[in-house]
Amino acid sequence: MKYRDIIGFSNKKGKFVKKAITPTPKPTAPPVTELLKNEFGPLNEWSEKPTGPKRWFKPMDEEGLTEFEKEEMNEGPAYEYAGVFSKFEKAYMQLQKATDELGRFVTKKTGEKVDQKIIEKQWKKQVTPFYKLMKSWIRGKM
């Protein structure tokens, strides 16, 4: 007995029917690009039409900016807040690393994790809320 008989497959082979492939009909409406070419002319990036005023039509300063670009670049106080806050964040991260190092050092010397847990708990209780307050405050300023 063959495994096909056990599983329940029949020995009959199905008929294979070949279907003729019909060619796709040509679209009756022209494509969008053809319509655009008819309406606006050839679509070429390097056309002979003038592209408008160049960036360097006005005198530039030492930084390579025109007067208009200088006026656009006025970021205001949000830019200044971001700079000072980034210094605050860097100092916060350094203090956090130093505090973690202190906790690990105390644990290593005494062999007990009690002091390290006290330090970590006070950090989370006092310093972290202050950092979150500053973060939300600076978000309101930007």
PDB file of C-alpha atoms in Angstrom:
ATOM      1  CA  MET A   1       0.000   0.000   0.000  1.00  0.00           C
ATOM      2  CA  LYS A   2       1.289   3.438  -0.920  1.00  0.00           C
ATOM      3  CA  TYR A   3       1.258   6.432   1.404  1.00  0.00           C
ATOM      4  CA  ARG A   4      -0.998   8.321  -1.049  1.00  0.00           C
ATOM      5  CA  ASP A   5      -3.679   5.666  -0.566  1.00  0.00           C
ATOM      6  CA  ILE A   6      -3.379   5.927   3.241  1.00  0.00           C
ATOM      7  CA  ILE A   7      -3.682   9.708   3.230  1.00  0.00           C
ATOM      8  CA  GLY A   8      -6.568   9.631   0.808  1.00  0.00           C
ATOM      9  CA  PHE A   9      -5.132  11.130  -2.377  1.00  0.00           C
ATOM     10  CA  SER A  10      -6.550   9.800  -5.586  1.00  0.00           C
ATOM     11  CA  ASN A  11      -4.438   8.641  -8.509  1.00  0.00           C
ATOM     12  CA  LYS A  12      -6.405  10.684 -11.022  1.00  0.00           C
ATOM     13  CA  LYS A  13      -4.566  13.500 -12.712  1.00  0.00           C
ATOM     14  CA  GLY A  14      -6.512  16.629 -13.466  1.00  0.00           C
ATOM     15  CA  LYS A  15      -6.875  17.998 -16.951  1.00  0.00           C
ATOM     16  CA  PHE A  16      -4.718  20.969 -17.804  1.00  0.00           C
ATOM     17  CA  VAL A  17      -6.489  23.565 -19.888  1.00  0.00           C
ATOM     18  CA  LYS A  18      -4.435  26.118 -21.756  1.00  0.00           C
ATOM     19  CA  LYS A  19      -6.035  29.508 -22.028  1.00  0.00           C
ATOM     20  CA  ALA A  20      -5.129  31.847 -24.799  1.00  0.00           C
ATOM     21  CA  ILE A  21      -3.577  35.091 -23.629  1.00  0.00           C
ATOM     22  CA  THR A  22      -5.456  38.028 -25.009  1.00  0.00           C
ATOM     23  CA  PRO A  23      -3.513  41.205 -25.718  1.00  0.00           C
ATOM     24  CA  THR A  24      -4.382  44.168 -23.538  1.00  0.00           C
ATOM     25  CA  PRO A  25      -6.431  46.774 -25.375  1.00  0.00           C
ATOM     26  CA  LYS A  26      -4.964  50.207 -25.951  1.00  0.00           C
ATOM     27  CA  PRO A  27      -6.343  52.871 -23.611  1.00  0.00           C
ATOM     28  CA  THR A  28      -8.884  55.129 -25.268  1.00  0.00           C
ATOM     29  CA  ALA A  29      -7.828  58.236 -23.313  1.00  0.00           C
ATOM     30  CA  PRO A  30      -4.243  59.512 -23.616  1.00  0.00           C
ATOM     31  CA  PRO A  31      -2.095  59.256 -20.474  1.00  0.00           C
ATOM     32  CA  VAL A  32      -1.790  62.214 -18.119  1.00  0.00           C
ATOM     33  CA  THR A  33       1.744  63.040 -19.230  1.00  0.00           C
ATOM     34  CA  GLU A  34       0.567  63.441 -22.814  1.00  0.00           C
ATOM     35  CA  LEU A  35      -2.178  65.835 -21.695  1.00  0.00           C
ATOM     36  CA  LEU A  36       0.335  67.861 -19.694  1.00  0.00           C
ATOM     37  CA  LYS A  37       2.719  68.029 -22.641  1.00  0.00           C
ATOM     38  CA  ASN A  38      -0.077  69.285 -24.876  1.00  0.00           C
ATOM     39  CA  GLU A  39      -1.152  71.944 -22.380  1.00  0.00           C
ATOM     40  CA  PHE A  40       2.194  73.193 -21.009  1.00  0.00           C
ATOM     41  CA  GLY A  41       4.725  72.104 -23.593  1.00  0.00           C
ATOM     42  CA  PRO A  42       7.549  69.610 -23.113  1.00  0.00           C
ATOM     43  CA  LEU A  43       8.201  68.629 -19.513  1.00  0.00           C
ATOM     44  CA  ASN A  44      11.878  69.424 -19.212  1.00  0.00           C
ATOM     45  CA  GLU A  45      13.597  70.533 -16.028  1.00  0.00           C
ATOM     46  CA  TRP A  46      16.171  72.504 -17.994  1.00  0.00           C
ATOM     47  CA  SER A  47      13.715  74.503 -20.047  1.00  0.00           C
ATOM     48  CA  GLU A  48      14.532  77.816 -21.700  1.00  0.00           C
ATOM     49  CA  LYS A  49      11.976  79.658 -19.567  1.00  0.00           C
ATOM     50  CA  PRO A  50      13.453  81.868 -16.847  1.00  0.00           C
ATOM     51  CA  THR A  51      13.259  80.215 -13.443  1.00  0.00           C
ATOM     52  CA  GLY A  52      12.892  83.465 -11.504  1.00  0.00           C
ATOM     53  CA  PRO A  53      15.323  85.527  -9.459  1.00  0.00           C
ATOM     54  CA  LYS A  54      18.492  83.826  -8.342  1.00  0.00           C
ATOM     55  CA  ARG A  55      19.596  83.621  -4.730  1.00  0.00           C
ATOM     56  CA  TRP A  56      22.563  85.854  -5.386  1.00  0.00           C
ATOM     57  CA  PHE A  57      20.788  88.830  -6.905  1.00  0.00           C
ATOM     58  CA  LYS A  58      21.464  90.908  -3.770  1.00  0.00           C
ATOM     59  CA  PRO A  59      24.794  91.561  -2.082  1.00  0.00           C
ATOM     60  CA  MET A  60      25.785  89.049   0.567  1.00  0.00           C
ATOM     61  CA  ASP A  61      27.577  89.530   3.859  1.00  0.00           C
ATOM     62  CA  GLU A  62      30.569  87.612   5.240  1.00  0.00           C
ATOM     63  CA  GLU A  63      28.385  84.638   6.206  1.00  0.00           C
ATOM     64  CA  GLY A  64      27.097  84.231   2.644  1.00  0.00           C
ATOM     65  CA  LEU A  65      23.529  85.298   3.447  1.00  0.00           C
ATOM     66  CA  THR A  66      21.332  87.947   1.837  1.00  0.00           C
ATOM     67  CA  GLU A  67      19.310  90.441   3.872  1.00  0.00           C
ATOM     68  CA  PHE A  68      16.113  88.440   3.427  1.00  0.00           C
ATOM     69  CA  GLU A  69      17.779  85.219   4.581  1.00  0.00           C
ATOM     70  CA  LYS A  70      19.113  86.981   7.664  1.00  0.00           C
ATOM     71  CA  GLU A  71      15.606  88.157   8.565  1.00  0.00           C
ATOM     72  CA  GLU A  72      14.251  84.638   8.051  1.00  0.00           C
ATOM     73  CA  MET A  73      16.913  83.204  10.344  1.00  0.00           C
ATOM     74  CA  ASN A  74      15.798  85.149  13.406  1.00  0.00           C
ATOM     75  CA  GLU A  75      15.008  82.201  15.679  1.00  0.00           C
ATOM     76  CA  GLY A  76      14.055  84.274  18.667  1.00  0.00           C
ATOM     77  CA  PRO A  77      14.222  83.237  22.313  1.00  0.00           C
ATOM     78  CA  ALA A  78      13.395  79.555  21.689  1.00  0.00           C
ATOM     79  CA  TYR A  79      16.828  79.046  20.151  1.00  0.00           C
ATOM     80  CA  GLU A  80      18.503  80.601  23.189  1.00  0.00           C
ATOM     81  CA  TYR A  81      16.382  78.547  25.615  1.00  0.00           C
ATOM     82  CA  ALA A  82      17.343  75.352  23.777  1.00  0.00           C
ATOM     83  CA  GLY A  83      21.063  76.125  24.108  1.00  0.00           C
ATOM     84  CA  VAL A  84      20.912  76.799  27.835  1.00  0.00           C
ATOM     85  CA  PHE A  85      18.638  73.803  28.473  1.00  0.00           C
ATOM     86  CA  SER A  86      21.021  71.471  26.621  1.00  0.00           C
ATOM     87  CA  LYS A  87      23.792  72.575  29.031  1.00  0.00           C
ATOM     88  CA  PHE A  88      21.425  71.850  31.935  1.00  0.00           C
ATOM     89  CA  GLU A  89      20.683  68.363  30.543  1.00  0.00           C
ATOM     90  CA  LYS A  90      24.376  67.564  30.134  1.00  0.00           C
ATOM     91  CA  ALA A  91      25.048  68.606  33.734  1.00  0.00           C
ATOM     92  CA  TYR A  92      22.066  66.520  34.905  1.00  0.00           C
ATOM     93  CA  MET A  93      23.387  63.444  33.092  1.00  0.00           C
ATOM     94  CA  GLN A  94      26.871  63.925  34.588  1.00  0.00           C
ATOM     95  CA  LEU A  95      25.406  64.277  38.084  1.00  0.00           C
ATOM     96  CA  GLN A  96      23.321  61.144  37.555  1.00  0.00           C
ATOM     97  CA  LYS A  97      26.376  59.150  36.450  1.00  0.00           C
ATOM     98  CA  ALA A  98      28.368  60.398  39.444  1.00  0.00           C
ATOM     99  CA  THR A  99      25.541  59.486  41.817  1.00  0.00           C
ATOM    100  CA  ASP A 100      25.280  55.986  40.366  1.00  0.00           C
ATOM    101  CA  GLU A 101      29.040  55.587  40.660  1.00  0.00           C
ATOM    102  CA  LEU A 102      28.926  56.691  44.293  1.00  0.00           C
ATOM    103  CA  GLY A 103      26.208  54.130  45.072  1.00  0.00           C
ATOM    104  CA  ARG A 104      28.164  51.322  43.405  1.00  0.00           C
ATOM    105  CA  PHE A 105      31.350  52.350  45.247  1.00  0.00           C
ATOM    106  CA  VAL A 106      29.611  52.306  48.636  1.00  0.00           C
ATOM    107  CA  THR A 107      28.118  48.877  47.892  1.00  0.00           C
ATOM    108  CA  LYS A 108      31.501  47.552  46.807  1.00  0.00           C
ATOM    109  CA  LYS A 109      33.271  48.778  49.957  1.00  0.00           C
ATOM    110  CA  THR A 110      30.669  47.827  52.556  1.00  0.00           C
ATOM    111  CA  GLY A 111      29.158  44.818  50.827  1.00  0.00           C
ATOM    112  CA  GLU A 112      25.608  46.011  51.580  1.00  0.00           C
ATOM    113  CA  LYS A 113      23.206  47.509  49.079  1.00  0.00           C
ATOM    114  CA  VAL A 114      21.279  49.528  51.680  1.00  0.00           C
ATOM    115  CA  ASP A 115      23.212  52.754  51.142  1.00  0.00           C
ATOM    116  CA  GLN A 116      23.001  52.447  47.373  1.00  0.00           C
ATOM    117  CA  LYS A 117      19.219  51.977  47.563  1.00  0.00           C
ATOM    118  CA  ILE A 118      18.893  55.025  49.840  1.00  0.00           C
ATOM    119  CA  ILE A 119      20.889  57.150  47.376  1.00  0.00           C
ATOM    120  CA  GLU A 120      18.821  55.922  44.405  1.00  0.00           C
ATOM    121  CA  LYS A 121      15.531  56.493  46.248  1.00  0.00           C
ATOM    122  CA  GLN A 122      16.445  60.057  47.187  1.00  0.00           C
ATOM    123  CA  TRP A 123      17.546  60.731  43.603  1.00  0.00           C
ATOM    124  CA  LYS A 124      14.191  59.556  42.266  1.00  0.00           C
ATOM    125  CA  LYS A 125      12.304  61.395  44.972  1.00  0.00           C
ATOM    126  CA  GLN A 126      14.009  64.800  44.766  1.00  0.00           C
ATOM    127  CA  VAL A 127      16.095  65.326  41.630  1.00  0.00           C
ATOM    128  CA  THR A 128      13.990  63.537  39.004  1.00  0.00           C
ATOM    129  CA  PRO A 129      10.815  65.599  39.661  1.00  0.00           C
ATOM    130  CA  PHE A 130      12.878  68.776  39.352  1.00  0.00           C
ATOM    131  CA  TYR A 131      14.263  67.596  36.010  1.00  0.00           C
ATOM    132  CA  LYS A 132      10.753  66.753  34.765  1.00  0.00           C
ATOM    133  CA  LEU A 133       9.531  70.185  35.854  1.00  0.00           C
ATOM    134  CA  MET A 134      12.337  71.893  33.923  1.00  0.00           C
ATOM    135  CA  LYS A 135      11.642  69.757  30.865  1.00  0.00           C
ATOM    136  CA  SER A 136       7.951  70.681  30.819  1.00  0.00           C
ATOM    137  CA  TRP A 137       8.782  74.332  31.448  1.00  0.00           C
ATOM    138  CA  ILE A 138      11.202  74.497  28.513  1.00  0.00           C
ATOM    139  CA  ARG A 139       8.646  72.739  26.301  1.00  0.00           C
ATOM    140  CA  GLY A 140       6.237  75.587  27.043  1.00  0.00           C
ATOM    141  CA  LYS A 141       8.846  78.171  26.061  1.00  0.00           C
ATOM    142  CA  MET A 142       9.569  76.650  22.653  1.00  0.00           C
TER     143      MET A 142
END
